[in-house]
Coordinates of C-alpha atoms in Angstrom, one line a residue:
M2 CA -16.9 70.1 -11.5
I3 CA -16.3 69.1 -15.2
G4 CA -17.9 65.7 -14.6
G5 CA -20.9 67.2 -12.7
T6 CA -21.4 69.9 -15.3
A7 CA -21.3 67.4 -18.1
I8 CA -23.7 65.0 -16.4
G9 CA -26.1 67.8 -15.8
L10 CA -25.9 69.1 -19.3
L11 CA -26.2 65.6 -20.7
G12 CA -29.5 65.2 -18.8
L13 CA -30.8 68.2 -20.8
A14 CA -29.4 67.0 -24.0
G15 CA -32.8 66.8 -25.7
L16 CA -33.4 70.5 -24.9
A17 CA -29.9 71.4 -26.2
V18 CA -30.5 69.6 -29.5
A19 CA -33.7 71.6 -29.9
W20 CA -31.9 74.8 -29.4
S21 CA -28.9 73.9 -31.5
T22 CA -30.8 72.8 -34.5
G23 CA -33.4 75.6 -34.4
F24 CA -36.2 73.3 -35.6
F25 CA -38.2 73.9 -32.4
D26 CA -37.9 77.7 -32.4
G27 CA -41.2 79.4 -33.1
G28 CA -41.5 82.3 -35.6
A29 CA -39.3 84.0 -38.1
E30 CA -38.3 86.7 -35.7
R31 CA -36.7 84.3 -33.2
Q32 CA -34.9 82.5 -36.0
A33 CA -33.4 85.7 -37.2
Q34 CA -32.0 86.5 -33.8
P35 CA -28.3 85.4 -33.6
I36 CA -27.4 82.8 -30.8
D37 CA -24.3 83.5 -28.8
R38 CA -22.2 80.3 -28.9
T39 CA -19.2 81.7 -27.1
G40 CA -17.6 79.0 -24.9
Q41 CA -19.6 76.2 -26.5
L42 CA -18.8 73.4 -28.8
A43 CA -21.0 71.3 -31.1
F44 CA -21.1 67.6 -30.2
P45 CA -22.7 64.8 -32.2
A46 CA -26.0 63.8 -30.6
L47 CA -28.5 60.9 -31.1
T48 CA -31.5 61.6 -33.2
R49 CA -33.5 58.7 -31.5
S50 CA -33.3 56.4 -28.6
V51 CA -30.8 53.5 -29.0
S52 CA -30.8 50.3 -26.9
A53 CA -27.8 48.8 -25.3
F54 CA -25.7 46.4 -27.4
E55 CA -26.6 48.2 -30.7
K56 CA -23.9 49.5 -33.0
I57 CA -23.9 53.3 -33.7
S58 CA -24.5 54.0 -37.4
R59 CA -25.1 57.0 -39.6
E60 CA -28.9 56.7 -39.1
H61 CA -28.5 57.4 -35.3
L62 CA -26.7 60.7 -35.9
I63 CA -28.2 62.2 -39.1
D64 CA -31.4 64.2 -38.7
P65 CA -33.9 62.7 -41.2
K66 CA -35.6 66.1 -41.7
T67 CA -32.5 68.0 -42.6
G68 CA -30.1 65.3 -43.7
Q69 CA -27.5 67.0 -41.5
L70 CA -25.5 65.8 -38.5
N71 CA -27.5 66.3 -35.3
V72 CA -25.5 68.2 -32.8
A73 CA -25.8 69.5 -29.3
W74 CA -24.0 72.7 -28.1
L75 CA -22.3 72.1 -24.8
P76 CA -19.6 73.9 -22.8
E77 CA -16.1 73.5 -24.1
N78 CA -15.0 71.5 -21.1
T79 CA -17.4 68.8 -22.1
E80 CA -14.8 67.8 -24.6
K81 CA -12.9 66.1 -21.8
V82 CA -15.7 63.5 -21.4
A83 CA -17.5 63.4 -24.7
S84 CA -16.0 62.9 -28.2
R85 CA -16.6 65.2 -31.2
D86 CA -14.7 62.9 -33.5
L87 CA -17.2 60.7 -35.5
G88 CA -14.4 58.2 -35.9
D89 CA -14.6 57.5 -32.2
I90 CA -18.3 57.0 -32.4
M91 CA -19.3 55.3 -35.6
G92 CA -19.4 51.5 -35.5
R93 CA -19.0 51.4 -31.7
V94 CA -21.4 49.2 -29.6
L95 CA -23.3 50.8 -26.8
G96 CA -23.1 49.3 -23.3
R97 CA -26.3 51.0 -22.0
D98 CA -29.6 52.4 -23.3
K99 CA -29.3 56.0 -24.5
N100 CA -32.1 58.5 -25.1
A101 CA -32.6 60.7 -28.2
G102 CA -30.6 64.0 -28.0
S103 CA -27.8 62.4 -25.9
V104 CA -24.2 62.9 -26.6
L105 CA -21.9 59.9 -26.3
T106 CA -19.0 59.4 -23.9
E107 CA -16.4 56.6 -23.8
A108 CA -18.2 55.2 -20.7
D109 CA -21.3 54.6 -22.9
F110 CA -19.4 52.2 -25.2
L111 CA -18.2 48.6 -24.8
P112 CA -14.6 47.9 -25.8
K113 CA -13.6 48.5 -29.4
G114 CA -14.2 45.4 -31.6
T115 CA -17.2 44.2 -29.6
K116 CA -19.8 42.7 -31.9
P117 CA -23.4 44.0 -31.6
G118 CA -26.2 42.0 -30.1
V119 CA -27.0 40.5 -26.7
T120 CA -23.6 38.7 -26.6
A121 CA -22.0 42.1 -26.4
G122 CA -23.2 42.4 -22.8
I123 CA -21.6 39.1 -21.7
P124 CA -18.3 39.8 -19.7
P125 CA -15.2 37.9 -20.9
G126 CA -15.1 34.4 -19.5
K127 CA -18.8 34.3 -18.7
F128 CA -21.7 32.6 -20.5
A129 CA -25.3 33.9 -21.0
V130 CA -28.3 32.0 -19.7
T131 CA -31.9 33.1 -20.1
V132 CA -34.0 32.5 -17.0
P133 CA -37.6 33.5 -16.0
A134 CA -37.1 36.6 -14.0
S135 CA -40.6 36.5 -12.4
G136 CA -39.7 33.2 -10.7
I137 CA -36.7 34.7 -9.0
P138 CA -37.8 37.6 -6.7
G139 CA -35.5 40.6 -7.0
L140 CA -34.0 39.8 -10.4
E141 CA -36.4 42.1 -12.2
Q142 CA -35.2 45.1 -10.2
L143 CA -31.6 44.8 -11.4
R144 CA -30.0 46.7 -14.2
N145 CA -27.3 45.9 -16.7
G146 CA -24.0 45.1 -14.9
D147 CA -25.6 44.6 -11.5
R148 CA -24.0 41.6 -9.7
F149 CA -25.9 39.0 -7.7
D150 CA -25.8 35.4 -6.4
L151 CA -28.5 32.8 -6.8
M152 CA -29.1 30.4 -3.9
I153 CA -31.3 27.4 -3.1
A154 CA -32.1 25.5 0.1
L155 CA -31.0 21.8 0.1
T156 CA -33.9 20.1 1.9
G157 CA -32.8 17.7 4.6
Q158 CA -29.1 18.6 4.3
A159 CA -28.9 21.5 6.7
G160 CA -26.3 20.8 9.3
D161 CA -25.1 17.5 7.9
N162 CA -21.6 18.3 9.1
A163 CA -22.6 20.0 12.3
S164 CA -21.2 17.1 14.3
N165 CA -17.8 17.8 12.8
G166 CA -17.9 21.5 13.5
N167 CA -18.2 24.3 11.0
T168 CA -14.8 25.8 11.8
E169 CA -12.0 24.3 9.7
P170 CA -8.6 23.9 11.4
A171 CA -6.7 26.0 8.8
A172 CA -9.0 28.9 9.5
V173 CA -8.3 28.6 13.2
F174 CA -4.5 28.8 12.3
G175 CA -5.1 32.1 10.5
G176 CA -5.5 30.9 7.0
I177 CA -7.5 32.7 4.3
K178 CA -9.9 30.8 2.1
P179 CA -10.5 32.1 -1.5
P180 CA -14.1 33.5 -2.0
S181 CA -14.9 30.7 -4.4
L182 CA -14.2 28.0 -1.8
R183 CA -16.1 29.9 0.9
V184 CA -19.1 29.5 -1.2
S185 CA -19.2 25.8 -1.0
Q186 CA -18.5 25.9 2.8
L187 CA -21.8 27.8 3.2
S188 CA -23.8 24.8 1.8
R189 CA -22.2 22.5 4.3
Q190 CA -22.8 24.7 7.3
H191 CA -26.4 25.7 6.6
G192 CA -27.8 23.4 3.9
V193 CA -27.9 26.2 1.4
K194 CA -26.2 25.9 -1.9
R195 CA -25.0 28.8 -4.0
L196 CA -25.8 28.0 -7.6
V197 CA -24.5 31.3 -9.1
T198 CA -21.7 33.4 -7.6
G199 CA -21.1 36.9 -8.9
G200 CA -23.5 36.6 -11.8
Q201 CA -24.3 39.8 -13.8
L202 CA -27.5 40.9 -15.4
V203 CA -27.1 41.5 -19.1
A204 CA -30.7 42.6 -19.9
L205 CA -34.3 42.0 -19.2
L206 CA -36.4 40.7 -22.1
Q207 CA -40.1 40.9 -22.8
G208 CA -41.2 39.8 -26.2
N209 CA -39.1 41.7 -28.7
Q210 CA -38.3 44.4 -26.1
Q211 CA -35.0 44.7 -24.3
S212 CA -34.1 46.8 -21.2
T213 CA -30.9 47.3 -19.4
K214 CA -32.6 49.7 -16.9
G215 CA -34.8 47.2 -15.1
S216 CA -38.4 46.4 -15.5
R217 CA -39.4 50.0 -15.9
G218 CA -37.8 50.0 -19.3
L219 CA -40.4 47.5 -20.5
A220 CA -43.8 48.4 -21.7
S221 CA -46.1 45.7 -20.3
A222 CA -46.1 44.5 -16.8
Q223 CA -48.5 41.6 -17.7
S224 CA -46.2 39.8 -20.2
P225 CA -43.7 37.3 -18.8
T226 CA -40.2 38.8 -18.2
Y227 CA -37.0 36.9 -18.8
A228 CA -33.5 37.8 -17.7
E229 CA -30.4 37.3 -19.7
I230 CA -27.7 36.7 -17.1
A231 CA -23.9 36.1 -17.4
I232 CA -22.5 33.2 -15.2
D233 CA -19.5 30.9 -15.1
E234 CA -19.5 27.9 -17.3
E235 CA -19.5 25.4 -14.4
E236 CA -22.7 27.0 -13.1
I237 CA -24.7 26.4 -16.2
G238 CA -25.6 22.8 -15.5
P239 CA -26.7 23.2 -11.8
L240 CA -28.7 26.3 -12.7
T241 CA -30.4 24.6 -15.6
E242 CA -31.3 21.6 -13.5
A243 CA -32.8 23.8 -10.7
I244 CA -34.9 25.7 -13.3
S245 CA -36.2 22.5 -14.9
L246 CA -37.2 21.2 -11.4
N247 CA -38.9 24.5 -10.5
T248 CA -36.7 24.8 -7.5
P249 CA -37.3 28.1 -5.6
M250 CA -34.3 30.4 -5.8
T251 CA -33.3 33.4 -3.9
C252 CA -31.5 36.4 -5.5
I253 CA -28.8 38.0 -3.4
V254 CA -27.7 41.3 -4.7
R255 CA -24.2 42.5 -4.3
S256 CA -23.1 46.0 -3.6
G257 CA -22.5 48.3 -6.6
R258 CA -20.3 50.7 -4.8
P259 CA -16.7 51.0 -6.0
E260 CA -15.2 50.2 -2.6
A261 CA -17.2 46.9 -2.6
E262 CA -15.1 45.6 -5.4
T263 CA -12.0 46.2 -3.3
I264 CA -13.4 44.5 -0.3
E265 CA -14.6 41.4 -2.3
S266 CA -11.3 41.1 -4.2
F267 CA -8.9 38.4 -3.1
T268 CA -5.2 38.8 -3.8
R269 CA -2.7 35.9 -3.3
E270 CA 0.3 38.2 -3.4
G271 CA 2.7 37.6 -0.5
L272 CA 0.7 34.5 0.7
V273 CA 1.7 30.9 0.7
P274 CA -0.8 28.3 -0.5
V275 CA -1.2 25.3 1.8
I276 CA -3.1 22.3 0.6
T277 CA -5.8 21.1 3.1
T278 CA -8.4 18.4 3.0
A279 CA -11.6 19.2 1.1
M280 CA -13.6 16.8 3.2
K281 CA -13.4 14.7 6.3
V282 CA -10.9 11.9 5.6
A283 CA -11.2 8.7 7.6
A284 CA -8.1 7.1 9.0
Y285 CA -6.3 4.7 6.6
S286 CA -8.0 6.3 3.6
E287 CA -6.1 7.5 0.5
L288 CA -5.8 11.2 -0.3
T289 CA -7.4 11.3 -3.8
D290 CA -9.1 13.9 -5.9
E291 CA -12.2 13.6 -3.8
A292 CA -10.3 14.4 -0.6
L293 CA -8.2 17.3 -2.0
I294 CA -10.5 19.0 -4.5
D295 CA -13.6 21.0 -3.5
D296 CA -16.6 19.3 -5.0
A297 CA -18.6 22.5 -5.5
T298 CA -15.8 24.5 -7.4
G299 CA -13.5 21.8 -8.7
Q300 CA -10.6 23.7 -7.2
L301 CA -7.8 22.3 -5.0
H302 CA -8.7 23.1 -1.4
F303 CA -6.0 25.7 -0.6
Y304 CA -5.8 28.0 2.3
Y305 CA -3.5 31.0 2.1
F306 CA -1.1 32.0 4.9
P307 CA 1.5 34.7 5.4
A308 CA 4.9 33.0 5.0
D309 CA 5.7 33.4 8.7
R310 CA 2.6 31.5 9.7
V311 CA 3.4 28.3 7.8
P312 CA 5.2 25.8 10.1
D313 CA 8.0 23.8 8.5
H314 CA 6.3 20.5 9.0
W315 CA 3.2 21.5 7.0
L316 CA 3.1 20.0 3.5
T317 CA 2.3 22.7 0.9
D318 CA 2.8 20.8 -2.3
P319 CA -0.3 18.7 -3.4
T320 CA 2.0 16.2 -5.2
A321 CA 3.6 15.4 -1.8
V322 CA 0.3 14.2 -0.4
Y323 CA -1.6 12.9 -3.3
G324 CA -2.1 9.1 -3.1
R325 CA -0.7 8.9 0.4
V326 CA -2.7 7.1 3.2
V327 CA -3.6 9.0 6.3
S328 CA -2.7 7.6 9.7
R329 CA -5.6 9.3 11.5
T330 CA -8.9 10.9 10.8
L331 CA -8.6 14.4 9.4
R332 CA -11.3 17.1 9.5
R333 CA -12.2 19.1 6.5
G334 CA -9.8 22.0 6.1
S335 CA -6.9 20.3 7.9
P336 CA -3.3 21.1 7.0
I337 CA -1.4 17.9 6.3
T338 CA 1.9 16.9 7.9
E339 CA 4.2 13.9 7.4
A340 CA 3.1 12.7 10.8
D341 CA -0.5 12.4 9.5
L342 CA 0.6 10.1 6.7
L343 CA 1.7 6.5 6.6
P344 CA 4.9 5.5 4.7
A345 CA 4.7 6.0 0.9
G346 CA 3.4 2.9 -0.8
T347 CA 1.1 1.9 2.0
K348 CA -2.2 0.5 0.6
P349 CA -5.4 2.1 1.9
G350 CA -7.7 0.1 4.2
I351 CA -7.7 -1.0 7.8
S352 CA -4.6 -3.1 7.3
A353 CA -2.6 0.1 6.8
G354 CA -3.0 0.8 10.5
V355 CA -1.8 -2.6 11.7
P356 CA 1.9 -2.6 12.7
S357 CA 4.2 -5.5 11.8
G358 CA 3.7 -8.5 14.1
M359 CA 0.1 -7.5 14.8
V360 CA -3.3 -8.4 13.3
A361 CA -6.6 -6.6 13.2
M362 CA -9.8 -8.0 14.7
A363 CA -13.3 -6.7 15.1
V364 CA -14.8 -6.8 18.5
N365 CA -18.2 -5.8 19.9
T366 CA -17.6 -2.9 22.2
S367 CA -20.4 -4.1 24.5
Q368 CA -18.3 -7.2 25.3
I369 CA -15.2 -5.2 26.4
S370 CA -15.7 -2.3 28.8
G371 CA -13.9 1.0 28.4
F372 CA -13.9 1.6 24.7
G373 CA -16.0 4.7 25.1
D374 CA -13.0 6.5 26.5
L375 CA -10.6 5.6 23.6
A376 CA -9.9 7.6 20.5
Q377 CA -8.5 6.4 17.2
G378 CA -4.8 5.6 17.5
D379 CA -4.9 5.1 21.3
H380 CA -2.7 2.3 22.7
F381 CA -4.2 0.1 25.4
A382 CA -4.1 -3.2 27.2
I383 CA -6.9 -5.8 27.6
H384 CA -7.4 -7.3 31.0
A385 CA -9.6 -10.1 32.0
K386 CA -11.3 -11.1 35.3
I387 CA -10.1 -14.6 36.2
P388 CA -12.6 -17.1 37.6
E389 CA -11.9 -17.9 41.1
S390 CA -11.4 -21.6 40.2
S391 CA -8.5 -20.6 38.0
V392 CA -6.7 -18.3 40.5
K393 CA -3.7 -20.6 41.4
P394 CA -0.5 -18.7 41.8
T395 CA 2.6 -20.8 41.4
N396 CA 4.3 -22.2 44.6
S397 CA 7.7 -20.6 44.3
T398 CA 9.1 -21.9 47.6
W399 CA 11.3 -24.5 46.0
V400 CA 12.5 -22.0 43.4
N401 CA 13.5 -19.5 46.0
L402 CA 15.4 -22.1 48.0
Q403 CA 17.4 -22.9 44.8
G404 CA 18.3 -19.2 44.3
G405 CA 15.9 -18.8 41.4
S406 CA 13.6 -15.9 40.7
L407 CA 10.6 -15.1 38.5
S408 CA 11.0 -12.7 35.6
P409 CA 9.7 -9.2 36.3
E410 CA 6.9 -9.9 33.9
T411 CA 6.0 -13.2 35.6
E412 CA 6.0 -11.5 39.0
R413 CA 3.7 -8.9 37.6
L414 CA 1.4 -11.6 36.4
E415 CA 1.6 -13.3 39.8
R416 CA 0.4 -10.1 41.4
M417 CA -2.4 -10.0 38.9
L418 CA -3.4 -13.6 39.7
S419 CA -3.5 -12.8 43.4
T420 CA -6.1 -10.0 42.6
G421 CA -8.1 -12.1 40.2
I422 CA -7.2 -10.0 37.2
R423 CA -4.7 -10.8 34.4
E424 CA -3.5 -9.0 31.4
V425 CA -4.6 -10.8 28.2
V426 CA -3.1 -8.3 25.7
P427 CA -0.3 -6.0 26.9
Q428 CA -0.3 -3.9 23.8
A429 CA -3.2 -3.2 21.5
I430 CA -4.2 -0.3 19.2
Y431 CA -7.6 1.2 18.7
L432 CA -8.0 1.5 14.9
R433 CA -11.6 2.7 14.4
N434 CA -15.2 2.1 15.3
T435 CA -18.4 1.9 13.4
D436 CA -22.0 3.1 14.2
D437 CA -23.1 -0.5 14.9
G438 CA -21.0 -0.8 18.0
T439 CA -18.1 -2.7 16.4
A440 CA -14.5 -1.6 17.0
T441 CA -11.5 -2.7 15.0
I442 CA -8.4 -3.2 17.1
A443 CA -4.8 -4.4 16.4
V444 CA -3.4 -7.0 18.7
P445 CA -0.3 -9.2 18.7
D446 CA -0.6 -12.1 16.4
D447 CA 0.0 -14.7 19.2
R448 CA -2.9 -13.2 21.3
I449 CA -5.7 -13.2 18.7
T450 CA -6.9 -16.7 19.5
E451 CA -6.9 -16.1 23.2
V452 CA -8.9 -12.9 22.9
A453 CA -11.4 -14.6 20.6
Q454 CA -11.8 -17.5 23.0
L455 CA -12.4 -15.2 26.0
I456 CA -15.0 -13.2 24.0
R457 CA -16.6 -16.5 22.9
D458 CA -16.7 -17.6 26.6
K459 CA -18.2 -14.3 27.6
M460 CA -15.4 -13.6 30.0
E461 CA -15.4 -10.2 31.7
L462 CA -12.9 -8.0 29.7
F463 CA -12.0 -4.4 30.0
V464 CA -9.4 -2.0 28.4
V465 CA -6.7 0.0 30.2
A466 CA -5.4 3.0 28.3
R467 CA -1.7 3.5 28.0
S468 CA 0.1 6.8 27.8
A469 CA 1.6 7.9 24.5
E470 CA 5.1 7.8 25.9
D471 CA 4.6 4.2 27.1
A472 CA 3.2 3.2 23.8
R473 CA 6.3 4.6 22.0
A474 CA 8.7 3.0 24.4
D475 CA 7.1 -0.5 24.1
R476 CA 7.1 -0.6 20.3
V477 CA 9.0 -3.6 19.0
A478 CA 10.3 -4.1 15.5
P479 CA 11.4 -7.3 13.7
D480 CA 15.1 -7.6 13.0
S481 CA 16.6 -9.3 9.9
S482 CA 16.0 -12.7 11.3
G483 CA 12.3 -12.1 12.0
D484 CA 12.7 -12.1 15.8
I485 CA 11.3 -9.3 17.9
I486 CA 13.9 -6.9 19.4
S487 CA 12.9 -5.2 22.6
T488 CA 13.7 -1.5 23.1
P489 CA 15.6 -0.5 26.3
A490 CA 12.3 0.6 27.9
N491 CA 11.0 -2.9 27.2
D492 CA 13.5 -4.8 29.4
S493 CA 10.8 -5.7 31.8
I494 CA 9.0 -8.0 29.3
R495 CA 12.0 -9.3 27.4
A496 CA 11.8 -12.7 29.2
N497 CA 8.1 -12.8 28.6
D498 CA 8.6 -12.1 24.9
K499 CA 11.1 -15.0 24.8
S500 CA 8.7 -17.3 26.5
Q501 CA 6.0 -16.4 23.9
R502 CA 8.4 -17.1 21.1
K503 CA 9.3 -20.5 22.5
A504 CA 5.7 -21.4 23.0
K505 CA 4.9 -20.5 19.4
T506 CA 7.9 -22.5 18.2
L507 CA 6.8 -25.6 20.1
I508 CA 3.2 -25.4 19.0
K509 CA 4.3 -25.0 15.4
L510 CA 6.8 -27.8 15.7
V511 CA 9.6 -25.6 14.7
A512 CA 13.1 -26.3 16.0
A513 CA 13.8 -24.4 19.2
Q514 CA 16.9 -22.4 19.9
A515 CA 19.8 -24.5 21.1
D516 CA 21.1 -22.2 23.8
P517 CA 19.2 -21.1 26.8
L518 CA 18.4 -17.4 27.2
R519 CA 20.8 -15.5 29.4
V520 CA 19.8 -12.2 31.0
D521 CA 22.2 -10.4 33.2
D522 CA 24.2 -13.6 33.7
R523 CA 21.1 -15.5 34.7
I524 CA 19.8 -18.5 32.9
E525 CA 16.2 -19.2 32.0
V526 CA 15.0 -22.6 33.0
P527 CA 11.4 -24.0 32.3
I528 CA 9.5 -25.3 35.3
L529 CA 6.4 -27.5 35.5
T530 CA 3.1 -25.8 36.1
R531 CA 1.3 -29.0 37.2
D532 CA 2.0 -32.4 38.7
V533 CA 3.0 -35.2 36.4
E534 CA 2.6 -38.9 37.2
A535 CA 5.5 -41.3 36.8
F536 CA 6.0 -43.0 33.4
E537 CA 3.8 -40.4 31.6
P538 CA 5.0 -38.4 28.5
L539 CA 5.6 -34.7 29.1
A540 CA 3.5 -32.3 27.0
V541 CA 3.6 -28.6 26.3
D542 CA 0.6 -28.1 28.6
D543 CA 2.7 -29.3 31.5
F544 CA 4.8 -26.2 31.2
I545 CA 2.1 -23.6 30.3
D546 CA 0.5 -21.6 33.0
P547 CA -3.3 -22.0 32.4
A548 CA -3.9 -18.5 33.7
T549 CA -1.6 -16.8 31.2
G550 CA -1.3 -19.2 28.3
Q551 CA 2.5 -18.9 28.4
I552 CA 5.3 -21.2 29.2
R553 CA 6.5 -20.6 32.8
Y554 CA 10.3 -19.9 33.1
V555 CA 12.4 -19.1 36.2
F556 CA 15.7 -17.3 36.2
F557 CA 18.6 -18.8 38.1
P558 CA 22.1 -17.5 38.5
S559 CA 24.5 -19.3 36.2
D560 CA 26.4 -20.8 39.1
R561 CA 23.2 -22.2 40.7
V562 CA 22.1 -24.1 37.5
R563 CA 22.7 -27.8 37.9
S564 CA 24.3 -29.5 35.0
D565 CA 21.5 -32.1 34.8
W566 CA 18.8 -29.6 34.5
V567 CA 17.1 -29.5 31.1
T568 CA 16.9 -25.8 30.0
D569 CA 15.4 -26.4 26.5
V570 CA 11.7 -27.1 26.5
S571 CA 11.9 -28.8 23.1
Q572 CA 14.1 -31.5 24.6
L573 CA 11.4 -32.3 27.2
I574 CA 8.4 -32.7 25.0
D575 CA 7.3 -36.4 24.7
R576 CA 10.0 -37.6 27.0
V577 CA 8.6 -40.2 29.5
T578 CA 9.1 -39.4 33.2
A579 CA 10.9 -41.9 35.4
R580 CA 9.2 -40.8 38.6
A581 CA 6.4 -38.5 39.7
L582 CA 7.2 -34.8 39.3
K583 CA 5.9 -31.9 41.3
S584 CA 4.6 -28.6 40.0
G585 CA 6.9 -25.6 40.4
R586 CA 10.1 -27.6 39.9
T587 CA 12.6 -28.0 37.1
V588 CA 13.1 -31.2 35.2
S589 CA 16.5 -33.0 35.3
A590 CA 17.9 -35.7 33.1
N591 CA 17.6 -38.1 36.0
D592 CA 13.8 -37.5 36.1
L593 CA 13.4 -38.9 32.6
A594 CA 13.4 -42.4 31.2
P595 CA 15.8 -43.1 28.4
P596 CA 14.9 -41.5 25.0
G597 CA 12.5 -43.7 23.1
S598 CA 11.0 -45.3 26.2
P599 CA 7.3 -46.1 25.8
A600 CA 4.8 -44.5 28.2
G601 CA 3.5 -46.7 30.9
P602 CA 4.9 -48.9 33.7
S603 CA 7.3 -50.7 31.4
A604 CA 9.3 -47.5 31.2
G605 CA 10.4 -48.1 34.8
V606 CA 11.6 -51.7 34.3
P607 CA 15.4 -51.7 34.1
E608 CA 17.2 -53.7 31.4
G609 CA 17.4 -57.4 32.2
M610 CA 14.4 -57.3 34.4
V611 CA 10.7 -57.8 33.9
G612 CA 7.7 -56.2 35.5
V613 CA 5.2 -58.3 37.6
L614 CA 1.8 -57.0 38.5
V615 CA 0.9 -58.1 42.1
D616 CA -2.2 -57.6 44.2

């Protein structure tokens, strides 16, 4: 009731001044009548209108006609809202326009020590900018202290990120984004940029006139009107640029109700900040300033979660992720885990996604079927359709009679050959694709040439996706000697891996291992993959299956391996045969001419004898 009474009386302050001073009373008889001031107090009152941001001085309170203090008589309870002490009034700067006859309350003043002038209306931490109010519809209707946002449309940028979705993963998980970061998200979703957030109107200006009560406080509607607005420092540049380019702006007015301040406020109390990506980050890219800092606000892209909603594997400290290379593509607003990152020290680039022992190659997806169903990081195999002329499964009758058996991997390849399909690359990784139809994949180092040749020859290739569990089980790692160690789940291809190593060793003219490979008390013995004429030198190609590009090995029980069989391929290369040899059989020492024998018929001539050519 006190506040309502005071406000009502203050609205009639001019009339109260007239009665209190007596200057507006008519006639000597009325002046002679005593005025009952019971229950009233005299309050200093303005003798003229005073604009906002002016400092109250003696001239504002002394009546020029009488030279005495101008007062207004108001109920005693007005003392609770208005001051009678000139020390609380003199030298203070007004925060709003006041009319003549008004008494002054603490709510009319800016904080003590405020300097007079338009700068007095600038809130702490803000900067004043003068803009043409007529060019921004709605700005002329605001009063001092009204809050607003200024927005512009970004032509051609609406929906740029629609393909990536507007919802950020952290929001789906229940995270809260600070209001300042929600502003920049709007521009990405709708192509609308917020130039000013939470700006405040200081005053409207027209010539030498100033109004804090909107355009109605200005005399002329024809003269150009400018608005003095208070904004954040980082908003000055974008706003100035937009004005210089005559960019149309929209004024969005915020609620002035007290409860609106509570709704719009954001408190971090009790919440855990979790660093998230500020943009879409491509696989094998480095997490830098651009990836972690919001470009519109310059703030780290944090989401805030209740402590019980933050999983242990989320990384919350920006220093733990800065400079790390991501192992997969991350959407904007994604929490980051250690599983999303490659080991510390990994260099960014496509090579970061290539495991040891593999190399990256670019392929045209139109030349290999099935890429459309793969996603980045998927493991797959590459199969090829074998021309009918090349489908020649090995005759294993002799091998079976001798107690030998093909390795599981070789048997699998034989089954493939019987169907006209063979596996070219057992393990490959889909690294990334580009808009031009090119995909980058990682393949074993020893398969790169074969894949390139098949693509060159326009062979029919297709991919076969592998399950994540199979991919993990088949991973191989180099040991201290540089050899590849198979995991237990990889036993089925151990022999094949050994064959590949021996083929590479021979081709590179590196010394082969001295001891034959033993698997479950079985010995690995090379066999011929094609017929060889007598007195001809053996070559690597005589032991390589043309359909697989690998040396063909057969496993024999140790007690069935004859002592004269040669188990080391390196000891067979360039040796001259003493007789014609059949495909699918082992080579014994008796099948070979003495070391150093030249190729040709002379290799079959015993010592002390000569060869004679007869018709």
